[in-house]
Each structure stands twice: as C-alpha cells, then as structure tokens.
GROMACS .gro file of C-alpha atoms in nm:
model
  100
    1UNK     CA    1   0.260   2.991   0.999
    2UNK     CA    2   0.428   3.200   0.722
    3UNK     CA    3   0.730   2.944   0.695
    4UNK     CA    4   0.461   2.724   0.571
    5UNK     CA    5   0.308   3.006   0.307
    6UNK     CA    6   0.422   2.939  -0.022
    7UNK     CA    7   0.341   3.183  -0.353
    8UNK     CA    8   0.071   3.160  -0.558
    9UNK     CA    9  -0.029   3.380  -0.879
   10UNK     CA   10  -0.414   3.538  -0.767
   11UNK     CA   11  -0.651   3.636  -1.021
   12UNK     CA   12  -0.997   3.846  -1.054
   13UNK     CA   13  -1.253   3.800  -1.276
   14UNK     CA   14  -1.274   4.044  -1.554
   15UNK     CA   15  -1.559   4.056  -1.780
   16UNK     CA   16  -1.459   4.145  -2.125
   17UNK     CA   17  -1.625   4.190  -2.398
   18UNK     CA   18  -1.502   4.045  -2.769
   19UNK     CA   19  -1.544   4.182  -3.118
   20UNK     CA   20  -1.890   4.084  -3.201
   21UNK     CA   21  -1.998   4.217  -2.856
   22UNK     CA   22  -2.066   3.952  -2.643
   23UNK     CA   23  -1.936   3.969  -2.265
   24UNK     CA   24  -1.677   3.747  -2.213
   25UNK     CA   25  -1.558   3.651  -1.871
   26UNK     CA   26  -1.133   3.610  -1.817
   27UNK     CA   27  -0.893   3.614  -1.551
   28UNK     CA   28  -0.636   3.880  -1.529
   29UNK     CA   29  -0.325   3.865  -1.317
   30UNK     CA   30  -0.322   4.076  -0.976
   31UNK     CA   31   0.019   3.988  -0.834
   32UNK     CA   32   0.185   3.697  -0.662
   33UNK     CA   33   0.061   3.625  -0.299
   34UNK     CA   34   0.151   3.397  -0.019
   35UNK     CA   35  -0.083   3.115   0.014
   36UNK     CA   36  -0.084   2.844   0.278
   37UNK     CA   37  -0.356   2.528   0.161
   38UNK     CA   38  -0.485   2.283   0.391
   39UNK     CA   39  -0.778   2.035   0.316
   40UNK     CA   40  -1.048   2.118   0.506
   41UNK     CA   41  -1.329   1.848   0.418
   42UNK     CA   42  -1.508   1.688   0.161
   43UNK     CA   43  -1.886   1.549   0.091
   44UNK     CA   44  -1.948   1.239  -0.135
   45UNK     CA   45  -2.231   1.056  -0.322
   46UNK     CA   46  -2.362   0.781  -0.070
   47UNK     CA   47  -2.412   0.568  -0.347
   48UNK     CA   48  -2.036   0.645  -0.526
   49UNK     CA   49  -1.714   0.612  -0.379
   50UNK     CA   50  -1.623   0.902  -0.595
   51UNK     CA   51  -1.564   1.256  -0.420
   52UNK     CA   52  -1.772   1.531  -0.504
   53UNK     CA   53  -1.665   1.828  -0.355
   54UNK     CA   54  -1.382   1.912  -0.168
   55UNK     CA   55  -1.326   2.231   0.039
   56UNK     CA   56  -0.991   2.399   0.114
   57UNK     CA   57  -0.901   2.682   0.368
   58UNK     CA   58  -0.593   2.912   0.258
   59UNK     CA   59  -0.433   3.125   0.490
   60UNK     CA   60  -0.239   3.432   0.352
   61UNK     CA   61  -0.082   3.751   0.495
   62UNK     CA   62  -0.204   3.940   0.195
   63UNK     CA   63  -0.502   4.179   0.266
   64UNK     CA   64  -0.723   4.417   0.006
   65UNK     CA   65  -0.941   4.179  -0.126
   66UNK     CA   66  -1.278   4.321  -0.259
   67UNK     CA   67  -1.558   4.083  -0.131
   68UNK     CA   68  -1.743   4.173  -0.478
   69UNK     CA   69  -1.507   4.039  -0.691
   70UNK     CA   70  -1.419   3.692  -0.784
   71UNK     CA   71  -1.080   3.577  -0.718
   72UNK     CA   72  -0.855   3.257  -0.756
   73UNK     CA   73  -0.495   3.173  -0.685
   74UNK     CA   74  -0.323   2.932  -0.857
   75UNK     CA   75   0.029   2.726  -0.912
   76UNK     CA   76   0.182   2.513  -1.128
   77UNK     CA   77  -0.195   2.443  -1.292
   78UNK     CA   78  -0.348   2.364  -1.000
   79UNK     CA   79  -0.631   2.666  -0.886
   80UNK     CA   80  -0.851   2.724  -0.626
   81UNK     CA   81  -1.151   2.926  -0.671
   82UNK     CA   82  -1.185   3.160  -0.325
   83UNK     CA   83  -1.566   3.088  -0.222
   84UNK     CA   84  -1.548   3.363   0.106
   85UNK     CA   85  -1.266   3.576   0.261
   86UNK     CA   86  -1.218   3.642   0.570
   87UNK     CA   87  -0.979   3.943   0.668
   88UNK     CA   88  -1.040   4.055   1.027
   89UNK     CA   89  -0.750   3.897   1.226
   90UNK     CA   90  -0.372   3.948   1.150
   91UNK     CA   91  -0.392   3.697   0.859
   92UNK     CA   92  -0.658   3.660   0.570
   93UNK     CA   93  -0.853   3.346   0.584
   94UNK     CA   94  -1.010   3.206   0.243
   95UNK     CA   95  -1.248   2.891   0.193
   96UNK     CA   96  -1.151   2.765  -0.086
   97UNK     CA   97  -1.293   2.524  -0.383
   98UNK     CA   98  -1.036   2.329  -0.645
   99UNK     CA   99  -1.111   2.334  -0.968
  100UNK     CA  100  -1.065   2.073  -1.219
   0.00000   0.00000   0.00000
C-alpha cells in the first residue's frame, strides 16, 4: 500500500479577512503528505453523456486531521477537496471530490 502513496501538498481553509473588512476564504499550506488516489465512482445526467460528479477515496498514513476544518491535497494542479476522513485503522481513509 505505501509503495503506491505518492506526495501531495494538503491545505486548510483559512478565512481571512482583507483591507476593507470583508472575510475572505484562502488556502494555506500544512505540509506535504502521502496520498494514494483511486476512483471510486461517479453519477451522471440520464439525459447527458457528460459526468457530473465523480468521487475519489485517498488513502494516506498521515493522521491529525481536524474533522472541523476543510482540507484539500493537491499536485501538479490537480486537487481534491476531502469531503469525510476517516482515521480509525492504521491508515487514514478520505472520500474525496476533484475539483475543476
């Protein structure tokens, strides 16, 4: 499994807030993490042969995530939002969501 792990940069949501005061929500850098992404499925509109939402599940060795935050990882300009985390076996399990 971890031979298969490769990094990623992971990211939490920050909300900031700019010089005429309005909150304004950013991504700041955690640290690089080891990320293995498989497809996982994928719903589409019966009358479209376009996709419309495609799920991911990432499996990482990294643990400490706070289930109140928002996180993503991401490589190369592809990211995944993480949609739930799951850390209660030897590895961390995330459900993950690409965005374009």
């Amino acid at each position: 499994m971890r031979n298969k792990m490769i990094p990623y940069n992971l990211y939490v949501s920050v909300t900031n807030t700019n010089d005429i005061g309005q909150e304004v929500k950013d991504w700041e850098l955690v640290k690089e993490i080891n990320v293995r992404v498989e497809f996982n499925s994928m719903s589409k509109a019966s009358d479209d042969i376009r996709y419309i939402d495609c799920q991911y599940i990432g499996v990482s060795d990294y643990k400490g995530l706070d289930l109140d935050k928002e996180y993503k990882i991401e490589k190369e300009g592809i990211s995944y939002l993480i949609k739930s985390i799951n850390e209660w076996s030897r590895y961390s399990f995330y459900l993950l969501e690409r965005v374009i």
